[in-house]
């Protein structure tokens, strides 16, 4: 009911011209760059959202938008006075290729995708999806994890198991620890005899697997898709115990991507990306690695005063009606987004 009310209010804002007036006010008096942060690409709302954004914003590749942001005053070479906006997708899900890329070609709009080379190489499901997929594919009725017994036939215990696995994976102090725990879970759930868990995935699950290098190259060759780095294996950087491993995740990612793509990679996205997941040491290492910009998931817009290594992004919500998005982007709904009030939950 609350969402219906928000939709009605947003429709009133849009069709009475308030959204357009607010957009003009932001352009005229407070120019800024909006970076939207998506992950998955499936769902009918993405098409409608992109069509709206294409009409009312100046959509650019992220690097182009950031270079323009550094200029003063903020203007476009074409004289287009609409607010600039960059569309980013984190992780490199396969549906970024099958859905987002198809829309990019249809609408001729640019995208920037932050890639995780280790997952492209392995083709394994991303660790933050493993808990639910492993439990669903389990071949046992009961399991003991860290001295706690879970009965998979009891819905509450099943969900508790998923949460326990996910929590352990998130707070792992090294990639090796995370991989060892995943191997243990596979054994306990009687999945270790399978060649690959992907054989048990639904089509929706398979859309959540990583893209292939072939798909990466095809997208880039179109001129519509550019890439940034997102670490080698997507650990939460602030939780890594070994500084050398932290450096490896940040620096090796750039090296591998540059080798594969054949050109410099200048942008970086922090995994999960809130302040508590980054830390001062991580920012210094990102700078040392040679990146020019780094994006967070701290919810705000960017001006020419924003730290180049703590750039803000607003969440792209595939469940959100485009009318609500239209109002939120100009501050008529969800005003807290323009005040850097971070959400407490983890964000992928």
Tab-separated table of C-alpha atoms in Angstrom:
chain	number	residue	atom	x	y	z
A	1	UNK	CA	0.000	0.000	0.000
A	2	UNK	CA	2.805	2.392	0.878
A	3	UNK	CA	4.441	1.820	-2.499
A	4	UNK	CA	1.132	2.483	-4.273
A	5	UNK	CA	0.828	5.789	-2.455
A	6	UNK	CA	4.388	6.687	-3.453
A	7	UNK	CA	3.536	5.850	-7.072
A	8	UNK	CA	0.432	8.062	-7.026
A	9	UNK	CA	2.418	10.925	-5.488
A	10	UNK	CA	5.232	10.439	-7.999
A	11	UNK	CA	2.737	10.463	-10.877
A	12	UNK	CA	1.307	13.744	-9.611
A	13	UNK	CA	4.799	15.240	-9.388
A	14	UNK	CA	5.622	14.136	-12.929
A	15	UNK	CA	2.418	15.001	-14.784
A	16	UNK	CA	1.999	18.379	-13.090
A	17	UNK	CA	5.479	19.353	-14.230
A	18	UNK	CA	7.097	19.447	-10.784
A	19	UNK	CA	9.707	16.867	-11.768
A	20	UNK	CA	10.659	18.899	-14.814
A	21	UNK	CA	10.841	22.092	-12.763
A	22	UNK	CA	13.010	20.412	-10.111
A	23	UNK	CA	15.286	19.030	-12.820
A	24	UNK	CA	15.697	22.517	-14.297
A	25	UNK	CA	16.491	23.930	-10.839
A	26	UNK	CA	19.217	21.325	-10.242
A	27	UNK	CA	20.719	21.989	-13.699
A	28	UNK	CA	20.650	25.739	-13.258
A	29	UNK	CA	21.777	26.163	-9.659
A	30	UNK	CA	23.364	22.905	-8.480
A	31	UNK	CA	24.899	21.001	-11.413
A	32	UNK	CA	26.113	17.550	-10.458
A	33	UNK	CA	26.783	14.069	-11.771
A	34	UNK	CA	24.489	11.166	-10.939
A	35	UNK	CA	26.025	7.692	-11.032
A	36	UNK	CA	23.434	4.924	-10.873
A	37	UNK	CA	24.491	1.569	-9.446
A	38	UNK	CA	22.788	-1.545	-10.791
A	39	UNK	CA	23.793	-5.185	-10.408
A	40	UNK	CA	21.322	-7.504	-12.152
A	41	UNK	CA	19.555	-6.536	-15.368
A	42	UNK	CA	16.495	-8.782	-15.643
A	43	UNK	CA	13.001	-7.376	-15.337
A	44	UNK	CA	10.668	-5.208	-17.400
A	45	UNK	CA	11.307	-2.084	-15.323
A	46	UNK	CA	14.871	-1.652	-16.591
A	47	UNK	CA	13.670	-0.873	-20.112
A	48	UNK	CA	11.190	1.724	-18.860
A	49	UNK	CA	13.770	3.254	-16.519
A	50	UNK	CA	16.357	3.552	-19.292
A	51	UNK	CA	13.851	5.062	-21.701
A	52	UNK	CA	13.005	7.727	-19.121
A	53	UNK	CA	16.654	8.441	-18.359
A	54	UNK	CA	17.490	8.672	-22.050
A	55	UNK	CA	14.857	11.374	-22.554
A	56	UNK	CA	15.718	13.520	-19.548
A	57	UNK	CA	19.421	12.955	-18.737
A	58	UNK	CA	22.664	13.098	-20.666
A	59	UNK	CA	23.841	9.499	-20.320
A	60	UNK	CA	27.599	9.025	-20.684
A	61	UNK	CA	30.307	6.461	-20.150
A	62	UNK	CA	31.525	6.822	-16.579
A	63	UNK	CA	35.036	8.008	-17.470
A	64	UNK	CA	33.691	10.605	-19.891
A	65	UNK	CA	31.282	11.881	-17.241
A	66	UNK	CA	34.046	12.076	-14.624
A	67	UNK	CA	36.365	13.956	-16.941
A	68	UNK	CA	33.583	16.419	-17.648
A	69	UNK	CA	32.809	16.742	-13.937
A	70	UNK	CA	36.365	17.935	-13.335
A	71	UNK	CA	35.883	20.809	-15.770
A	72	UNK	CA	34.430	24.087	-14.521
A	73	UNK	CA	31.784	25.112	-15.328
A	74	UNK	CA	30.171	21.725	-15.953
A	75	UNK	CA	29.105	21.796	-19.591
A	76	UNK	CA	28.887	19.348	-22.455
A	77	UNK	CA	30.631	19.760	-25.789
A	78	UNK	CA	27.241	19.502	-27.529
A	79	UNK	CA	25.690	22.253	-25.420
A	80	UNK	CA	23.242	19.753	-23.905
A	81	UNK	CA	22.293	21.279	-20.550
A	82	UNK	CA	20.593	18.193	-19.101
A	83	UNK	CA	22.108	16.688	-15.963
A	84	UNK	CA	24.839	14.141	-16.769
A	85	UNK	CA	24.285	10.560	-15.633
A	86	UNK	CA	26.361	7.385	-15.800
A	87	UNK	CA	24.903	3.877	-15.656
A	88	UNK	CA	27.082	1.343	-13.831
A	89	UNK	CA	26.590	-2.374	-13.242
A	90	UNK	CA	28.668	-4.164	-10.600
A	91	UNK	CA	30.024	-7.729	-10.770
A	92	UNK	CA	29.456	-8.671	-14.419
A	93	UNK	CA	26.434	-10.950	-14.234
A	94	UNK	CA	25.564	-12.835	-17.391
A	95	UNK	CA	22.260	-10.981	-17.656
A	96	UNK	CA	24.290	-7.776	-18.115
A	97	UNK	CA	25.138	-9.284	-21.497
A	98	UNK	CA	21.805	-10.892	-22.374
A	99	UNK	CA	19.534	-8.082	-21.132
A	100	UNK	CA	21.389	-4.825	-20.386
A	101	UNK	CA	23.571	-5.017	-23.493
A	102	UNK	CA	20.546	-5.751	-25.663
A	103	UNK	CA	18.847	-2.636	-24.277
A	104	UNK	CA	22.013	-0.577	-24.718
A	105	UNK	CA	22.108	-1.514	-28.395
A	106	UNK	CA	18.408	-0.887	-28.886
A	107	UNK	CA	18.447	2.512	-27.173
A	108	UNK	CA	22.070	3.398	-28.080
A	109	UNK	CA	23.053	4.309	-24.525
A	110	UNK	CA	26.425	3.645	-22.861
A	111	UNK	CA	27.011	1.396	-19.836
A	112	UNK	CA	29.969	0.844	-17.530
A	113	UNK	CA	30.422	-2.600	-15.936
A	114	UNK	CA	32.799	-3.360	-13.050
A	115	UNK	CA	34.321	-6.800	-13.581
A	116	UNK	CA	35.739	-9.484	-11.254
A	117	UNK	CA	38.321	-11.394	-13.342
A	118	UNK	CA	38.615	-14.330	-10.951
A	119	UNK	CA	34.956	-15.204	-11.463
A	120	UNK	CA	35.114	-14.705	-15.221
A	121	UNK	CA	37.992	-17.204	-15.290
A	122	UNK	CA	36.313	-19.801	-13.056
A	123	UNK	CA	32.706	-19.385	-14.184
A	124	UNK	CA	31.617	-20.196	-10.617
A	125	UNK	CA	28.551	-18.650	-9.040
A	126	UNK	CA	29.325	-15.539	-7.009
A	127	UNK	CA	29.920	-16.249	-3.323
A	128	UNK	CA	27.028	-14.080	-2.125
A	129	UNK	CA	24.621	-16.282	-4.086
A	130	UNK	CA	26.181	-19.561	-2.950
A	131	UNK	CA	24.376	-19.943	0.374
A	132	UNK	CA	20.887	-19.978	-1.113
A	133	UNK	CA	21.832	-21.987	-4.192
A	134	UNK	CA	23.772	-24.592	-2.218
A	135	UNK	CA	21.010	-25.064	0.338
A	136	UNK	CA	18.384	-25.378	-2.386
A	137	UNK	CA	20.489	-27.998	-4.195
A	138	UNK	CA	21.333	-29.890	-0.990
A	139	UNK	CA	21.006	-33.689	-0.936
A	140	UNK	CA	20.728	-34.054	2.839
A	141	UNK	CA	17.901	-33.546	5.319
A	142	UNK	CA	20.017	-32.288	8.192
A	143	UNK	CA	23.396	-30.604	8.496
A	144	UNK	CA	25.705	-29.498	11.307
A	145	UNK	CA	27.591	-26.271	10.609
A	146	UNK	CA	29.877	-24.790	13.279
A	147	UNK	CA	28.286	-27.002	15.950
A	148	UNK	CA	24.777	-25.851	15.052
A	149	UNK	CA	22.243	-28.347	13.676
A	150	UNK	CA	19.911	-27.260	10.882
A	151	UNK	CA	16.973	-29.316	9.602
A	152	UNK	CA	16.480	-28.365	5.973
A	153	UNK	CA	12.844	-29.454	5.997
A	154	UNK	CA	12.017	-26.765	8.564
A	155	UNK	CA	11.682	-23.409	6.759
A	156	UNK	CA	12.949	-21.287	9.663
A	157	UNK	CA	16.016	-23.492	10.158
A	158	UNK	CA	16.632	-23.572	6.412
A	159	UNK	CA	16.674	-19.751	6.325
A	160	UNK	CA	18.872	-19.659	9.416
A	161	UNK	CA	21.365	-21.930	7.643
A	162	UNK	CA	21.414	-19.675	4.575
A	163	UNK	CA	22.047	-16.662	6.791
A	164	UNK	CA	24.794	-18.434	8.762
A	165	UNK	CA	26.642	-19.457	5.591
A	166	UNK	CA	26.335	-15.992	4.095
A	167	UNK	CA	27.575	-14.279	7.247
A	168	UNK	CA	30.663	-16.480	7.390
A	169	UNK	CA	31.443	-15.785	3.729
A	170	UNK	CA	31.027	-12.024	4.105
A	171	UNK	CA	33.342	-11.717	7.078
A	172	UNK	CA	36.055	-14.063	5.775
A	173	UNK	CA	39.527	-12.694	6.492
A	174	UNK	CA	40.984	-14.076	3.270
A	175	UNK	CA	39.831	-15.442	-0.058
A	176	UNK	CA	41.406	-18.800	0.857
A	177	UNK	CA	39.334	-18.962	4.056
A	178	UNK	CA	36.200	-18.207	2.075
A	179	UNK	CA	36.966	-20.896	-0.519
A	180	UNK	CA	37.750	-23.470	2.177
A	181	UNK	CA	34.456	-22.752	3.898
A	182	UNK	CA	32.595	-23.115	0.595
A	183	UNK	CA	34.286	-26.481	0.047
A	184	UNK	CA	33.245	-27.569	3.538
A	185	UNK	CA	29.652	-26.511	2.907
A	186	UNK	CA	29.568	-28.388	-0.385
A	187	UNK	CA	30.732	-31.536	1.400
A	188	UNK	CA	28.280	-31.202	4.279
A	189	UNK	CA	25.392	-30.632	1.859
A	190	UNK	CA	26.516	-33.636	-0.240
A	191	UNK	CA	27.287	-31.462	-3.255
A	192	UNK	CA	30.978	-32.303	-3.443
A	193	UNK	CA	30.302	-35.277	-5.737
A	194	UNK	CA	28.890	-32.986	-8.441
A	195	UNK	CA	31.183	-31.674	-11.156
A	196	UNK	CA	29.461	-28.326	-10.877
A	197	UNK	CA	26.510	-26.993	-8.937
A	198	UNK	CA	25.518	-25.006	-12.037
A	199	UNK	CA	24.007	-28.230	-13.411
A	200	UNK	CA	21.244	-27.791	-10.812
A	201	UNK	CA	20.615	-24.100	-11.444
A	202	UNK	CA	17.438	-22.714	-12.936
A	203	UNK	CA	17.645	-20.422	-15.975
A	204	UNK	CA	17.246	-17.439	-13.649
A	205	UNK	CA	20.195	-18.700	-11.602
A	206	UNK	CA	22.270	-19.165	-14.743
A	207	UNK	CA	21.637	-15.544	-15.690
A	208	UNK	CA	23.364	-14.729	-12.384
A	209	UNK	CA	26.578	-16.525	-13.349
A	210	UNK	CA	29.558	-14.396	-14.488
A	211	UNK	CA	29.921	-13.255	-18.079
A	212	UNK	CA	32.558	-14.889	-20.265
A	213	UNK	CA	35.566	-13.106	-21.766
A	214	UNK	CA	34.004	-13.556	-25.200
A	215	UNK	CA	30.929	-11.661	-24.053
A	216	UNK	CA	33.091	-8.992	-22.427
A	217	UNK	CA	34.966	-8.393	-25.700
A	218	UNK	CA	31.803	-8.384	-27.810
A	219	UNK	CA	30.228	-5.747	-25.587
A	220	UNK	CA	33.295	-3.528	-25.630
A	221	UNK	CA	33.671	-3.739	-29.387
A	222	UNK	CA	30.197	-2.229	-29.748
A	223	UNK	CA	31.485	1.037	-28.269
A	224	UNK	CA	28.531	1.062	-25.878
A	225	UNK	CA	30.113	-0.756	-22.933
A	226	UNK	CA	33.178	0.273	-20.944
A	227	UNK	CA	34.743	-1.494	-17.975
A	228	UNK	CA	36.190	-0.863	-14.565
A	229	UNK	CA	37.828	-3.065	-11.921
A	230	UNK	CA	36.036	-4.690	-8.981
A	231	UNK	CA	38.892	-6.743	-7.389
A	232	UNK	CA	40.019	-10.219	-8.415
A	233	UNK	CA	37.625	-12.218	-6.189
A	234	UNK	CA	35.293	-9.680	-4.521
A	235	UNK	CA	36.364	-9.905	-0.872
A	236	UNK	CA	35.157	-7.224	1.524
A	237	UNK	CA	38.443	-5.326	1.494
A	238	UNK	CA	38.232	-3.855	5.000
A	239	UNK	CA	37.914	-7.384	6.440
A	240	UNK	CA	41.051	-8.843	4.850
A	241	UNK	CA	43.677	-9.584	7.482
A	242	UNK	CA	46.698	-9.503	5.161
A	243	UNK	CA	47.653	-6.186	3.579
A	244	UNK	CA	49.549	-8.025	0.859
A	245	UNK	CA	46.394	-9.894	-0.163
A	246	UNK	CA	44.514	-6.607	-0.181
A	247	UNK	CA	47.108	-5.176	-2.572
A	248	UNK	CA	46.898	-8.286	-4.730
A	249	UNK	CA	43.105	-8.033	-5.043
A	250	UNK	CA	43.236	-4.380	-6.080
A	251	UNK	CA	46.371	-4.322	-8.245
A	252	UNK	CA	46.171	-7.700	-9.937
A	253	UNK	CA	42.616	-6.961	-11.016
A	254	UNK	CA	43.788	-3.926	-12.948
A	255	UNK	CA	46.698	-5.831	-14.500
A	256	UNK	CA	44.525	-8.739	-15.667
A	257	UNK	CA	41.838	-6.479	-17.107
A	258	UNK	CA	44.363	-4.359	-18.958
A	259	UNK	CA	45.986	-7.484	-20.405
A	260	UNK	CA	42.610	-8.838	-21.516
A	261	UNK	CA	41.192	-5.557	-22.828
A	262	UNK	CA	44.372	-4.100	-24.270
A	263	UNK	CA	43.988	-0.617	-22.813
A	264	UNK	CA	44.248	1.190	-19.446
A	265	UNK	CA	41.595	0.584	-16.791
A	266	UNK	CA	41.145	3.748	-14.778
A	267	UNK	CA	38.076	3.175	-12.586
A	268	UNK	CA	37.574	0.958	-9.548
A	269	UNK	CA	34.481	-0.049	-7.557
A	270	UNK	CA	34.824	-1.074	-3.906
A	271	UNK	CA	33.061	-4.390	-3.124
A	272	UNK	CA	29.847	-3.688	-1.183
A	273	UNK	CA	31.156	-0.150	-1.003
A	274	UNK	CA	29.968	1.529	2.193
A	275	UNK	CA	32.471	3.430	4.320
A	276	UNK	CA	32.874	0.575	6.810
A	277	UNK	CA	33.785	-1.800	3.962
A	278	UNK	CA	36.540	0.455	2.623
A	279	UNK	CA	38.775	2.169	5.181
A	280	UNK	CA	41.679	4.579	4.716
A	281	UNK	CA	44.248	1.884	3.915
A	282	UNK	CA	42.141	0.558	1.045
A	283	UNK	CA	41.746	4.013	-0.485
A	284	UNK	CA	45.524	4.516	-0.375
A	285	UNK	CA	46.147	1.192	-2.096
A	286	UNK	CA	43.609	1.987	-4.814
A	287	UNK	CA	45.452	5.238	-5.459
A	288	UNK	CA	48.811	3.447	-5.435
A	289	UNK	CA	47.492	0.921	-7.967
A	290	UNK	CA	47.117	3.713	-10.512
A	291	UNK	CA	43.356	4.122	-10.703
A	292	UNK	CA	42.109	7.660	-11.308
A	293	UNK	CA	38.661	7.248	-9.794
A	294	UNK	CA	36.910	4.871	-7.383
A	295	UNK	CA	33.172	4.545	-6.757
A	296	UNK	CA	31.394	3.600	-3.553
A	297	UNK	CA	27.768	2.724	-2.799
A	298	UNK	CA	27.424	5.729	-0.489
A	299	UNK	CA	24.162	7.276	-1.641
A	300	UNK	CA	24.620	10.792	-2.925
A	301	UNK	CA	25.341	12.780	-6.080
A	302	UNK	CA	28.756	14.092	-7.144
A	303	UNK	CA	30.114	17.588	-7.670
A	304	UNK	CA	33.546	18.817	-8.723
A	305	UNK	CA	34.403	18.832	-4.992
A	306	UNK	CA	33.708	15.124	-4.455
A	307	UNK	CA	36.757	13.010	-3.586
A	308	UNK	CA	37.817	11.159	-6.764
A	309	UNK	CA	38.364	7.991	-4.703
A	310	UNK	CA	35.074	8.133	-2.790
A	311	UNK	CA	32.615	8.881	-5.552
A	312	UNK	CA	28.951	8.467	-4.661
A	313	UNK	CA	26.333	6.326	-6.399
A	314	UNK	CA	22.553	6.087	-6.153
A	315	UNK	CA	21.060	2.570	-6.234
A	316	UNK	CA	19.367	1.370	-9.396
A	317	UNK	CA	16.285	-0.560	-8.281
A	318	UNK	CA	14.835	-2.967	-10.858
A	319	UNK	CA	11.607	-3.226	-8.847
A	320	UNK	CA	11.044	0.519	-8.903
A	321	UNK	CA	8.525	2.189	-11.209
A	322	UNK	CA	10.118	4.772	-13.491
A	323	UNK	CA	7.811	7.498	-12.135
A	324	UNK	CA	9.197	6.989	-8.627
A	325	UNK	CA	12.735	7.007	-10.024
A	326	UNK	CA	11.991	10.287	-11.818
A	327	UNK	CA	10.929	11.972	-8.585
A	328	UNK	CA	13.722	10.506	-6.482
A	329	UNK	CA	16.479	11.612	-8.850
A	330	UNK	CA	15.453	15.257	-8.468
A	331	UNK	CA	14.921	15.014	-4.709
A	332	UNK	CA	11.117	15.070	-4.607
A	333	UNK	CA	11.022	11.622	-3.040
A	334	UNK	CA	13.765	9.949	-1.031
A	335	UNK	CA	15.453	13.204	-0.050
A	336	UNK	CA	17.805	11.305	2.269
A	337	UNK	CA	19.685	10.075	-0.789
A	338	UNK	CA	21.042	13.568	-1.265
A	339	UNK	CA	22.266	13.743	2.320
A	340	UNK	CA	24.608	10.733	2.262
A	341	UNK	CA	22.592	8.731	4.788
A	342	UNK	CA	23.811	5.224	4.158
A	343	UNK	CA	21.531	2.268	4.455
A	344	UNK	CA	22.531	-0.124	7.199
A	345	UNK	CA	22.038	-3.308	5.196
A	346	UNK	CA	24.659	-4.880	2.979
A	347	UNK	CA	24.378	-3.851	-0.639
A	348	UNK	CA	25.497	-5.935	-3.542
